[in-house]
Short mmCIF file of C-alpha atoms in Angstrom, two decimals:
data_model
loop_
_atom_site.label_atom_id
_atom_site.label_comp_id
_atom_site.label_asym_id
_atom_site.label_seq_id
_atom_site.Cartn_x
_atom_site.Cartn_y
_atom_site.Cartn_z
CA MET A 31 -8.34 9.55 33.94
CA THR A 32 -7.68 7.47 30.83
CA THR A 33 -4.44 6.01 30.07
CA PRO A 34 -3.29 6.96 26.46
CA SER A 35 -3.08 3.67 24.29
CA PRO A 36 0.27 2.67 23.44
CA SER A 37 1.84 3.94 20.51
CA PRO A 38 1.36 1.79 17.21
CA GLU A 39 4.03 -0.90 16.06
CA ILE A 40 3.30 -0.29 12.31
CA LEU A 41 3.39 2.85 10.80
CA ALA A 42 1.74 3.38 7.64
CA PHE A 43 0.79 7.12 5.76
CA GLY A 44 -0.44 8.60 2.36
CA GLU A 45 -4.01 9.34 1.27
CA ALA A 46 -7.16 7.56 1.74
CA MET A 47 -9.83 8.59 -0.65
CA THR A 48 -13.74 8.03 -0.52
CA LEU A 49 -14.60 5.69 -3.29
CA PHE A 50 -17.53 5.30 -5.25
CA VAL A 51 -18.30 2.12 -7.19
CA ALA A 52 -20.92 1.69 -9.65
CA GLU A 53 -23.26 -0.82 -8.72
CA ALA A 54 -24.15 -1.69 -12.61
CA ALA A 55 -21.28 -1.90 -15.31
CA GLY A 56 -20.79 0.43 -18.12
CA GLU A 57 -19.33 3.79 -18.73
CA LEU A 58 -19.23 6.25 -15.76
CA ALA A 59 -21.31 8.68 -17.81
CA GLU A 60 -23.94 6.41 -17.74
CA VAL A 61 -24.01 5.09 -14.22
CA GLU A 62 -27.08 6.24 -11.76
CA ARG A 63 -26.19 4.70 -8.58
CA PHE A 64 -22.64 3.99 -6.44
CA GLN A 65 -21.59 2.44 -3.31
CA ARG A 66 -19.43 4.27 -1.23
CA ARG A 67 -16.58 2.47 0.20
CA ILE A 68 -12.72 4.01 0.93
CA ALA A 69 -10.02 3.66 -1.01
CA GLY A 70 -6.13 4.14 -1.15
CA ALA A 71 -3.26 1.62 -1.69
CA ASP A 72 -1.39 2.80 1.58
CA THR A 73 -4.93 2.33 3.51
CA ASN A 74 -5.43 -1.16 1.94
CA VAL A 75 -2.37 -2.28 3.63
CA ALA A 76 -2.86 -0.82 7.07
CA ILE A 77 -6.21 -2.27 6.92
CA GLY A 78 -5.06 -5.52 5.89
CA LEU A 79 -2.42 -5.43 8.71
CA ALA A 80 -4.92 -4.33 11.31
CA ARG A 81 -7.19 -7.21 10.43
CA LEU A 82 -4.68 -9.68 11.16
CA GLY A 83 -3.96 -8.19 14.51
CA PHE A 84 -1.01 -5.76 14.29
CA GLY A 85 -1.33 -2.25 15.91
CA VAL A 86 -1.38 0.19 12.99
CA GLY A 87 -1.09 3.71 13.19
CA TRP A 88 -2.21 5.93 10.15
CA LEU A 89 -0.84 9.27 9.57
CA SER A 90 -2.51 11.24 6.73
CA ARG A 91 -4.72 14.32 6.30
CA VAL A 92 -8.41 14.61 5.18
CA GLY A 93 -10.92 17.34 4.61
CA ASP A 94 -12.98 18.84 7.35
CA ASP A 95 -15.98 17.43 5.43
CA GLY A 96 -18.32 14.28 5.47
CA PHE A 97 -16.27 12.46 3.29
CA GLY A 98 -13.16 13.10 5.70
CA ARG A 99 -15.44 12.05 8.51
CA TYR A 100 -16.40 9.03 7.01
CA ILE A 101 -12.92 7.77 6.15
CA ARG A 102 -11.82 8.47 9.80
CA HIS A 103 -14.83 6.43 11.12
CA THR A 104 -14.21 3.62 8.68
CA LEU A 105 -10.31 3.48 9.59
CA GLU A 106 -11.18 3.39 13.25
CA ALA A 107 -13.77 0.71 12.94
CA GLU A 108 -10.95 -1.22 11.39
CA GLY A 109 -8.92 -0.88 14.41
CA LEU A 110 -6.42 1.52 13.26
CA ASP A 111 -4.74 4.21 15.52
CA CYS A 112 -5.83 7.64 13.83
CA ARG A 113 -4.31 10.00 16.28
CA HIS A 114 -1.89 11.22 13.31
CA LEU A 115 -5.01 11.82 10.95
CA THR A 116 -5.30 15.60 10.85
CA GLY A 117 -8.72 17.23 9.58
CA ASP A 118 -7.72 20.06 7.52
CA PRO A 119 -10.21 23.05 7.42
CA ASP A 120 -8.63 24.55 4.17
CA ALA A 121 -8.76 21.51 1.81
CA SER A 122 -11.29 18.64 0.68
CA THR A 123 -10.91 14.93 1.02
CA GLY A 124 -9.66 13.02 -2.25
CA LEU A 125 -12.76 11.44 -4.15
CA ILE A 126 -12.57 8.52 -6.87
CA PHE A 127 -15.04 6.85 -8.93
CA LYS A 128 -14.83 3.11 -10.28
CA GLU A 129 -16.61 1.50 -12.95
CA ARG A 130 -17.69 -1.95 -12.54
CA ALA A 131 -15.66 -3.80 -15.13
CA GLN A 132 -16.83 -7.24 -16.23
CA GLY A 133 -14.87 -10.53 -17.18
CA GLY A 134 -11.85 -9.66 -14.41
CA ALA A 135 -10.70 -6.78 -16.89
CA ASP A 136 -9.62 -3.52 -14.98
CA PRO A 137 -11.94 -0.94 -14.11
CA HIS A 138 -11.72 2.70 -15.24
CA VAL A 139 -11.19 4.75 -12.60
CA GLU A 140 -11.69 8.89 -12.36
CA TYR A 141 -9.79 10.55 -9.61
CA PHE A 142 -10.88 13.79 -8.11
CA ARG A 143 -7.80 14.46 -5.94
CA ARG A 144 -6.15 17.64 -6.94
CA GLY A 145 -5.28 19.83 -4.40
CA SER A 146 -6.59 17.25 -1.82
CA ALA A 147 -5.94 17.69 2.17
CA ALA A 148 -3.67 14.91 1.78
CA SER A 149 -1.62 16.50 -0.81
CA ARG A 150 -0.69 19.13 1.92
CA LEU A 151 0.99 16.76 4.11
CA SER A 152 4.54 17.66 5.24
CA PRO A 153 7.42 16.52 7.76
CA GLU A 154 5.08 18.93 10.03
CA ASP A 155 2.54 16.28 10.32
CA ALA A 156 4.89 13.61 11.88
CA ARG A 157 6.12 16.13 14.55
CA ALA A 158 4.33 13.93 17.17
CA VAL A 159 5.07 10.22 15.87
CA ASN A 160 6.79 8.02 18.25
CA PHE A 161 9.19 6.36 15.99
CA GLY A 162 10.95 4.80 18.94
CA ALA A 163 7.86 2.50 19.40
CA ALA A 164 7.76 1.53 15.40
CA ARG A 165 8.48 -2.12 14.63
CA HIS A 166 7.78 -1.38 11.13
CA LEU A 167 7.18 1.33 8.40
CA HIS A 168 5.33 0.33 5.25
CA ALA A 169 5.83 3.18 2.38
CA THR A 170 4.67 3.49 -1.11
CA GLY A 171 5.35 5.58 -4.17
CA ILE A 172 2.21 7.50 -3.96
CA PRO A 173 2.90 10.15 -1.48
CA PRO A 174 5.56 11.23 -3.17
CA ALA A 175 3.84 11.62 -6.20
CA LEU A 176 1.24 13.97 -4.62
CA SER A 177 3.24 16.96 -3.89
CA ALA A 178 6.83 18.42 -3.12
CA SER A 179 5.88 18.45 0.71
CA CYS A 180 4.52 15.01 0.50
CA ARG A 181 7.71 13.78 -1.10
CA GLU A 182 9.80 15.56 2.01
CA LEU A 183 7.25 13.59 4.41
CA SER A 184 8.20 10.25 2.60
CA TRP A 185 11.95 10.79 2.95
CA HIS A 186 11.32 11.95 6.82
CA MET A 187 9.39 8.99 7.41
CA LEU A 188 11.98 6.70 5.70
CA GLU A 189 14.71 8.15 7.37
CA ARG A 190 13.27 8.63 11.03
CA ALA A 191 12.36 4.72 10.44
CA ARG A 192 15.78 3.63 9.70
CA GLN A 193 17.17 5.77 12.24
CA ALA A 194 14.91 4.03 14.81
CA GLY A 195 15.74 0.47 13.95
CA ALA A 196 12.57 -0.16 12.53
CA SER A 197 11.99 -2.40 9.24
CA ILE A 198 10.74 -0.84 6.04
CA SER A 199 8.80 -2.17 3.27
CA PHE A 200 8.53 0.11 -0.12
CA ASP A 201 5.83 -0.80 -2.72
CA PRO A 202 6.61 1.61 -5.55
CA ASN A 203 2.70 1.56 -6.55
CA LEU A 204 3.53 3.61 -9.61
CA ARG A 205 1.02 6.52 -10.68
CA PRO A 206 2.77 8.09 -13.53
CA SER A 207 0.22 10.73 -14.21
CA LEU A 208 0.82 12.50 -11.04
CA TRP A 209 4.89 12.76 -11.72
CA ALA A 210 6.14 15.81 -13.72
CA SER A 211 8.32 13.46 -15.81
CA GLU A 212 9.03 9.57 -15.78
CA ALA A 213 12.75 10.46 -14.87
CA GLU A 214 11.69 12.37 -11.77
CA MET A 215 9.19 9.46 -10.92
CA ARG A 216 11.95 6.77 -11.42
CA ASP A 217 14.98 8.53 -9.67
CA THR A 218 12.95 9.22 -6.78
CA LEU A 219 11.40 5.65 -6.43
CA ASN A 220 14.46 3.81 -6.91
CA ALA A 221 16.46 5.92 -4.25
CA MET A 222 13.49 5.61 -1.72
CA ALA A 223 13.42 1.87 -2.68
CA GLY A 224 17.20 1.60 -1.53
CA HIS A 225 16.19 3.13 1.91
CA ALA A 226 13.99 -0.08 2.31
CA ASP A 227 14.65 -3.65 3.84
CA TRP A 228 11.98 -5.39 1.62
CA VAL A 229 11.18 -3.82 -1.84
CA LEU A 230 7.50 -5.17 -3.56
CA PRO A 231 7.40 -4.12 -7.10
CA GLY A 232 5.06 -5.42 -9.98
CA LEU A 233 7.19 -6.88 -12.72
CA ALA A 234 5.97 -4.24 -15.14
CA GLU A 235 6.85 -1.64 -12.38
CA GLY A 236 10.03 -3.24 -12.03
CA ARG A 237 10.71 -2.95 -15.59
CA ARG A 238 9.56 0.74 -16.10
CA LEU A 239 11.63 1.57 -13.13
CA THR A 240 15.04 0.06 -13.78
CA GLY A 241 15.29 -0.65 -17.35
CA LEU A 242 15.89 -4.38 -16.83
CA ASP A 243 13.60 -7.23 -18.03
CA THR A 244 13.77 -10.47 -15.80
CA PRO A 245 13.04 -10.75 -12.23
CA HIS A 246 16.23 -11.61 -11.26
CA ASP A 247 18.02 -8.67 -12.75
CA ILE A 248 15.29 -6.49 -11.61
CA ALA A 249 15.78 -7.62 -7.92
CA GLY A 250 19.41 -7.34 -8.00
CA PHE A 251 19.27 -3.81 -9.29
CA TYR A 252 17.53 -3.04 -5.68
CA LEU A 253 20.00 -5.10 -3.84
CA ASP A 254 22.75 -3.43 -5.13
CA ARG A 255 21.08 -0.13 -3.73
CA GLY A 256 20.66 -1.29 -0.30
CA ALA A 257 17.45 -3.59 -0.17
CA ARG A 258 17.65 -6.63 2.00
CA ALA A 259 15.02 -8.68 -0.30
CA VAL A 260 13.06 -8.00 -3.04
CA ILE A 261 9.56 -9.56 -3.70
CA ILE A 262 8.21 -9.23 -7.14
CA LYS A 263 4.70 -9.63 -7.98
CA LEU A 264 4.02 -11.89 -11.07
CA GLY A 265 0.07 -11.19 -11.29
CA PRO A 266 -1.53 -14.52 -11.42
CA GLU A 267 1.69 -16.32 -12.13
CA GLY A 268 2.68 -15.58 -8.67
CA SER A 269 5.81 -13.91 -7.23
CA TYR A 270 9.39 -13.86 -7.39
CA TYR A 271 11.92 -13.42 -4.29
CA ARG A 272 15.57 -12.81 -4.23
CA GLY A 273 17.36 -11.84 -0.94
CA THR A 274 20.10 -12.26 1.15
CA LEU A 275 19.33 -14.45 4.62
CA ASP A 276 22.17 -15.20 7.13
CA GLY A 277 24.66 -14.14 4.62
CA HIS A 278 23.27 -16.25 1.92
CA GLU A 279 21.57 -15.10 -1.29
CA GLU A 280 18.64 -17.32 -2.21
CA SER A 281 15.95 -16.71 -5.05
CA PHE A 282 12.77 -18.59 -5.76
CA GLU A 283 9.34 -18.51 -7.60
CA ILE A 284 6.12 -19.34 -6.01
CA PRO A 285 3.11 -20.05 -8.35
CA GLY A 286 -0.19 -18.19 -7.84
CA VAL A 287 -3.13 -19.36 -6.42
CA ALA A 288 -5.70 -20.16 -8.93
CA VAL A 289 -9.08 -18.36 -9.05
CA SER A 290 -12.09 -18.99 -11.05
CA ASN A 291 -13.89 -15.93 -10.91
CA VAL A 292 -12.20 -12.81 -10.85
CA VAL A 293 -14.50 -9.85 -9.97
CA ASP A 294 -12.27 -6.63 -9.64
CA THR A 295 -8.10 -6.74 -9.94
CA VAL A 296 -7.90 -3.62 -8.01
CA GLY A 297 -6.27 -4.20 -4.63
CA ALA A 298 -4.59 -7.25 -5.59
CA GLY A 299 -0.95 -6.02 -5.38
CA ASP A 300 -2.17 -4.37 -1.95
CA GLY A 301 -3.74 -7.93 -0.60
CA PHE A 302 -0.51 -9.51 -1.77
CA ALA A 303 1.77 -7.00 0.23
CA VAL A 304 -0.37 -7.64 3.36
CA GLY A 305 0.40 -11.12 3.00
CA ALA A 306 4.02 -11.00 2.31
CA ILE A 307 4.76 -8.18 5.20
CA SER A 308 2.84 -9.77 7.93
CA ALA A 309 4.03 -13.44 7.44
CA LEU A 310 7.83 -11.70 7.75
CA LEU A 311 6.88 -9.86 10.60
CA ASP A 312 5.53 -13.03 11.85
CA GLY A 313 9.09 -14.74 11.87
CA ARG A 314 7.90 -16.87 8.60
CA SER A 315 10.34 -18.00 6.12
CA PRO A 316 10.58 -15.97 2.71
CA ARG A 317 8.50 -18.94 1.04
CA GLU A 318 6.12 -19.05 3.51
CA ALA A 319 5.57 -14.72 3.17
CA LEU A 320 5.23 -15.45 -0.57
CA ARG A 321 2.53 -18.11 -0.29
CA ARG A 322 0.75 -16.04 2.17
CA GLY A 323 0.88 -12.93 -0.28
CA ASN A 324 -0.34 -15.07 -3.21
CA LEU A 325 -3.19 -16.50 -1.27
CA ILE A 326 -4.45 -12.92 0.11
CA GLY A 327 -3.90 -11.43 -3.16
CA ALA A 328 -6.03 -14.10 -4.52
CA LEU A 329 -8.69 -13.16 -2.30
CA ALA A 330 -8.50 -9.53 -3.02
CA VAL A 331 -9.83 -9.85 -6.70
CA GLN A 332 -12.75 -12.08 -5.85
CA VAL A 333 -14.57 -9.03 -4.45
CA PRO A 334 -15.93 -5.62 -5.79
CA GLY A 335 -14.01 -3.42 -3.35
CA ASP A 336 -10.40 -2.57 -2.95
CA MET A 337 -10.15 -4.00 0.59
CA GLU A 338 -13.35 -6.02 1.46
CA GLY A 339 -11.61 -9.47 0.65
CA LEU A 340 -8.78 -8.86 3.00
CA PRO A 341 -8.72 -11.56 5.91
CA SER A 342 -9.15 -11.66 9.64
CA ARG A 343 -6.26 -13.76 11.53
CA GLU A 344 -8.78 -16.24 12.23
CA ARG A 345 -10.06 -16.62 8.47
CA LEU A 346 -6.13 -16.44 7.42
CA THR A 347 -5.41 -19.28 9.88
CA GLU A 348 -8.15 -21.31 8.43
CA LEU A 349 -7.07 -20.74 4.86
CA GLU A 350 -3.44 -21.59 5.64
CA ALA A 351 -4.36 -24.68 7.29
#
């Protein structure tokens, strides 16, 4: 009789998609060959944390199809606990096709995810989750954009994790095209951010969600709503922190890591999140967390895939030394 593995210490949820990256530059209409990978902001962070040695559980749905099986095998090979990954016989796995951009430009992507298995997620999918064993929950603004039932799941995960005393990180990860209106996106994500300990918007995202301009004011918006700290991604310029520690508020900016050859900017923000969250979970200071976030974000833009640049714990230790 096998002993069941312990419940994961970190929980993540959302949609993993099968990704096809063009092998050559040019418009998708002209591309003949693609490389298969997986994609999804939520999975990028989950994989990054698993590579650093954390026990990460992944909650989602995939189709009962070859692409869904490919995602499951890939995530399990990365060390994720997939006990809460369901195969859905009545819906397909989401697909994404990505051009190969040149000169560090943002690549054009096309999604085939409407009605996907993951869009059918609901609180029922979390019925067997052991929140009492969870140390941390990472959430993004993508699941609540996928469907009404996914939005219910997002609220369920945030509220159950908070009740259990787990820390929570929230990355807005804006996908405006998936929302019915700008106002619904703004109001929903700002409310969810208020349930998190660490809020991680990009500067442009923060401006769009709050209507405020400076990192200081954007951070204040979320601190006023209940966040403990706000970490704002400034792209190549680095990152900004404002938060309260031991009753004292501090704010500062950490410059970015110079990159001579930018291959693909997709996944940079997820790499940053891996760095910042892992450092805070390691008990590092906020300054160290931003330095690590900048470092892993810089690694992510030097490879063609979304998560191929995310380091192992051994590699990270070498780089930080």
